[in-house]
Amino acid sequence: MRVLVVGGGGREHALIWKLAGSGGVEKIFCAPGNAGIALMAECVPIGTGEISSLLNFAREKKIDLTIVGPEAPLVEGIVDLFREAKMLILGPDKNGARLEGSKAWAKAFMQKYHLPSASFKVFDDPQTAGNYLEQAKYPIVVKADGLAAGKGVVIAENYPVALEAVQGMMVKKAFGQAGTRVVVEEYLQGEEVSLFALTDGQTYFMLPSAQDHKAIYEGDRGPNTGGMGAYSPAGILTPELREAASKQIFAPVLAGLQQEGIDYRGVIYAGCMLTPEGLKVLEFNVRFGDPEAQVILPRLTSPLLPLLFHAANGTLNNLEPPQWSAQAAVCVVMASGGYPGEYELGKVIYGLEEARSAKAMVFHAGTARRDNLFVTSGGRVLGVTAWDDNLQEAIRQAYRLVERINFAGAYYRRDIGYRALSR
Ligand code: AMP
Ligand code: GLY
């Protein structure tokens, strides 16, 4: 089978690494890919936003299955375009992608289908939002409706902060069109856990859980990033909670999508808060998490290709449930100094050859090739991932490899997974 993977980060590297080790794969292309991906797939210089060019490429190269990594092309309608052209693709269509692309739509959906989640209000004008915030209970959460690369959420401790967030989004347009509408919601307290299911629109399989570390600094402080590290499984998710998530979250989501006439084929990622009243959904994403994919995929012991193929093809019920190892996996993200703010590119990465182990994989995120060297080309540069019989050993192993790698300004958190260990 000829496969095209759309994207160029650690998540796509992890997908391709697993696909490459899966029988039945004849050739893998990746658009645009990165320097690490280029070692195992043919990278093509087409951006993830160039959806017509991606379709032309897939047709020309007779691609049997296209797998979409990031959310933006899904929200843009890449799946609708491929489906019209009768090209097999994994991911939700434009309507389904609203679960991530519009927080207001997602909240209304959650309410309609009785999913456990925070109470909320939607505002289209800053004046009305301001009036509401004046007499609201604090802390409160202000969210830009549209895609804002994980930065459109403000936890406001008090009215001035909430008002400033609303003004920034709605008036100053800090996130462009994404902030013309805002969602204001109840603040939920608890520990976060990421839950995933893969569906073909009819059947779904839950994937292992994970926890990510969104904040830039140790102790989960500082501004949010795309994710500075992750581990799987999430220790707080007991088998009972997992069962509850299946019954109270994934089953009703799928039924709701069907009711809305949405043929959703792909990953449903539920970012949840474990509150004293049980799991509540904070947000949905319509794709694998990054870096969560980097700790989930190494634990897959059955082949990846049939799983993704049958999900895209609507034939998941033909397949045995995927098998997962009982091991723990940890990913430590090495980032460019300054990320998630401004940072410099083009720093030579040393030590990749030394950072090898049978129970680890260094996934590339923002890397490029200059002459014979690997250089940095993004905010998140590498996802150093290790797995072992227990979390402690996996963490130790991941940091052992991180210490062998070096580039000017490299930054990483030293506490990935530690909260789980202290439990
Ligand atoms: P989201 O993009 O909606 O997941 O929000 C980003 C982050 O903001 C989440 O990972 C949580 O840490 C936090 N967050 C979002 N919604 C809430 C909420 N209702 N209560 C508390 N924290 C929240
Ligand atoms: N790591 C969070 C995300 O992929 O959205």
PDB file of N, CA and C in Angstrom, residues 11 13 21 28 38 84 94 98 124 132 140 149 182 242 273 305 333 353 404:
ATOM      1  N   ARG A  11       4.547  13.895  15.945  1.00  0.00           N
ATOM      2  CA  ARG A  11       3.409  12.982  15.779  1.00  0.00           C
ATOM      3  C   ARG A  11       3.503  12.238  14.451  1.00  0.00           C
ATOM      4  N   HIS A  13       6.200  11.795  12.646  1.00  0.00           N
ATOM      5  CA  HIS A  13       7.368  10.905  12.665  1.00  0.00           C
ATOM      6  C   HIS A  13       7.010   9.593  13.359  1.00  0.00           C
ATOM      7  N   GLY A  21       7.309  -0.024  10.083  1.00  0.00           N
ATOM      8  CA  GLY A  21       7.538  -1.341  10.660  1.00  0.00           C
ATOM      9  C   GLY A  21       6.320  -2.256  10.542  1.00  0.00           C
ATOM     10  N   ILE A  28       6.080   5.174   1.585  1.00  0.00           N
ATOM     11  CA  ILE A  28       5.487   6.243   2.396  1.00  0.00           C
ATOM     12  C   ILE A  28       6.000   7.597   1.911  1.00  0.00           C
ATOM     13  N   ALA A  38      12.585  12.119   6.881  1.00  0.00           N
ATOM     14  CA  ALA A  38      13.231  11.874   5.585  1.00  0.00           C
ATOM     15  C   ALA A  38      14.098  10.618   5.604  1.00  0.00           C
ATOM     16  N   GLU A  84     -14.587  13.510  -2.244  1.00  0.00           N
ATOM     17  CA  GLU A  84     -15.204  13.829  -3.538  1.00  0.00           C
ATOM     18  C   GLU A  84     -14.440  13.180  -4.681  1.00  0.00           C
ATOM     19  N   LYS A  94     -15.024  18.316   7.162  1.00  0.00           N
ATOM     20  CA  LYS A  94     -15.120  19.676   7.696  1.00  0.00           C
ATOM     21  C   LYS A  94     -16.168  19.775   8.815  1.00  0.00           C
ATOM     22  N   ARG A  98     -15.417  20.366  13.243  1.00  0.00           N
ATOM     23  CA  ARG A  98     -15.881  21.465  14.096  1.00  0.00           C
ATOM     24  C   ARG A  98     -15.761  21.123  15.576  1.00  0.00           C
ATOM     25  N   ASP A 124     -20.985  36.825  21.152  1.00  0.00           N
ATOM     26  CA  ASP A 124     -20.582  37.350  19.848  1.00  0.00           C
ATOM     27  C   ASP A 124     -20.230  38.822  19.917  1.00  0.00           C
ATOM     28  N   TYR A 132     -21.518  40.138  31.395  1.00  0.00           N
ATOM     29  CA  TYR A 132     -21.640  38.826  32.034  1.00  0.00           C
ATOM     30  C   TYR A 132     -20.477  38.600  33.003  1.00  0.00           C
ATOM     31  N   ILE A 140     -12.644  31.849  36.176  1.00  0.00           N
ATOM     32  CA  ILE A 140     -13.504  31.501  35.050  1.00  0.00           C
ATOM     33  C   ILE A 140     -12.597  31.294  33.836  1.00  0.00           C
ATOM     34  N   ALA A 149      -3.923  27.528  17.968  1.00  0.00           N
ATOM     35  CA  ALA A 149      -2.684  26.787  18.275  1.00  0.00           C
ATOM     36  C   ALA A 149      -2.489  26.570  19.774  1.00  0.00           C
ATOM     37  N   VAL A 182     -16.463  34.198  21.500  1.00  0.00           N
ATOM     38  CA  VAL A 182     -15.762  33.577  22.624  1.00  0.00           C
ATOM     39  C   VAL A 182     -16.707  32.680  23.423  1.00  0.00           C
ATOM     40  N   ARG A 242     -11.924   4.220  32.818  1.00  0.00           N
ATOM     41  CA  ARG A 242     -11.795   3.980  31.386  1.00  0.00           C
ATOM     42  C   ARG A 242     -13.120   3.470  30.809  1.00  0.00           C
ATOM     43  N   MET A 273     -10.907  16.484  32.355  1.00  0.00           N
ATOM     44  CA  MET A 273     -10.513  16.802  33.722  1.00  0.00           C
ATOM     45  C   MET A 273     -11.148  15.747  34.612  1.00  0.00           C
ATOM     46  N   LEU A 305      -0.883  -0.234  10.177  1.00  0.00           N
ATOM     47  CA  LEU A 305      -1.511   0.046   8.878  1.00  0.00           C
ATOM     48  C   LEU A 305      -2.954  -0.457   8.781  1.00  0.00           C
ATOM     49  N   VAL A 333      10.191  16.577  25.374  1.00  0.00           N
ATOM     50  CA  VAL A 333      10.369  17.449  24.213  1.00  0.00           C
ATOM     51  C   VAL A 333      11.568  18.361  24.442  1.00  0.00           C
ATOM     52  N   GLU A 353      23.414  10.495  17.058  1.00  0.00           N
ATOM     53  CA  GLU A 353      23.952   9.141  16.875  1.00  0.00           C
ATOM     54  C   GLU A 353      24.135   8.433  18.218  1.00  0.00           C
ATOM     55  N   ARG A 404      22.468  13.296  26.117  1.00  0.00           N
ATOM     56  CA  ARG A 404      23.478  13.082  25.073  1.00  0.00           C
ATOM     57  C   ARG A 404      23.282  14.041  23.897  1.00  0.00           C
TER      58      ARG A 404
END
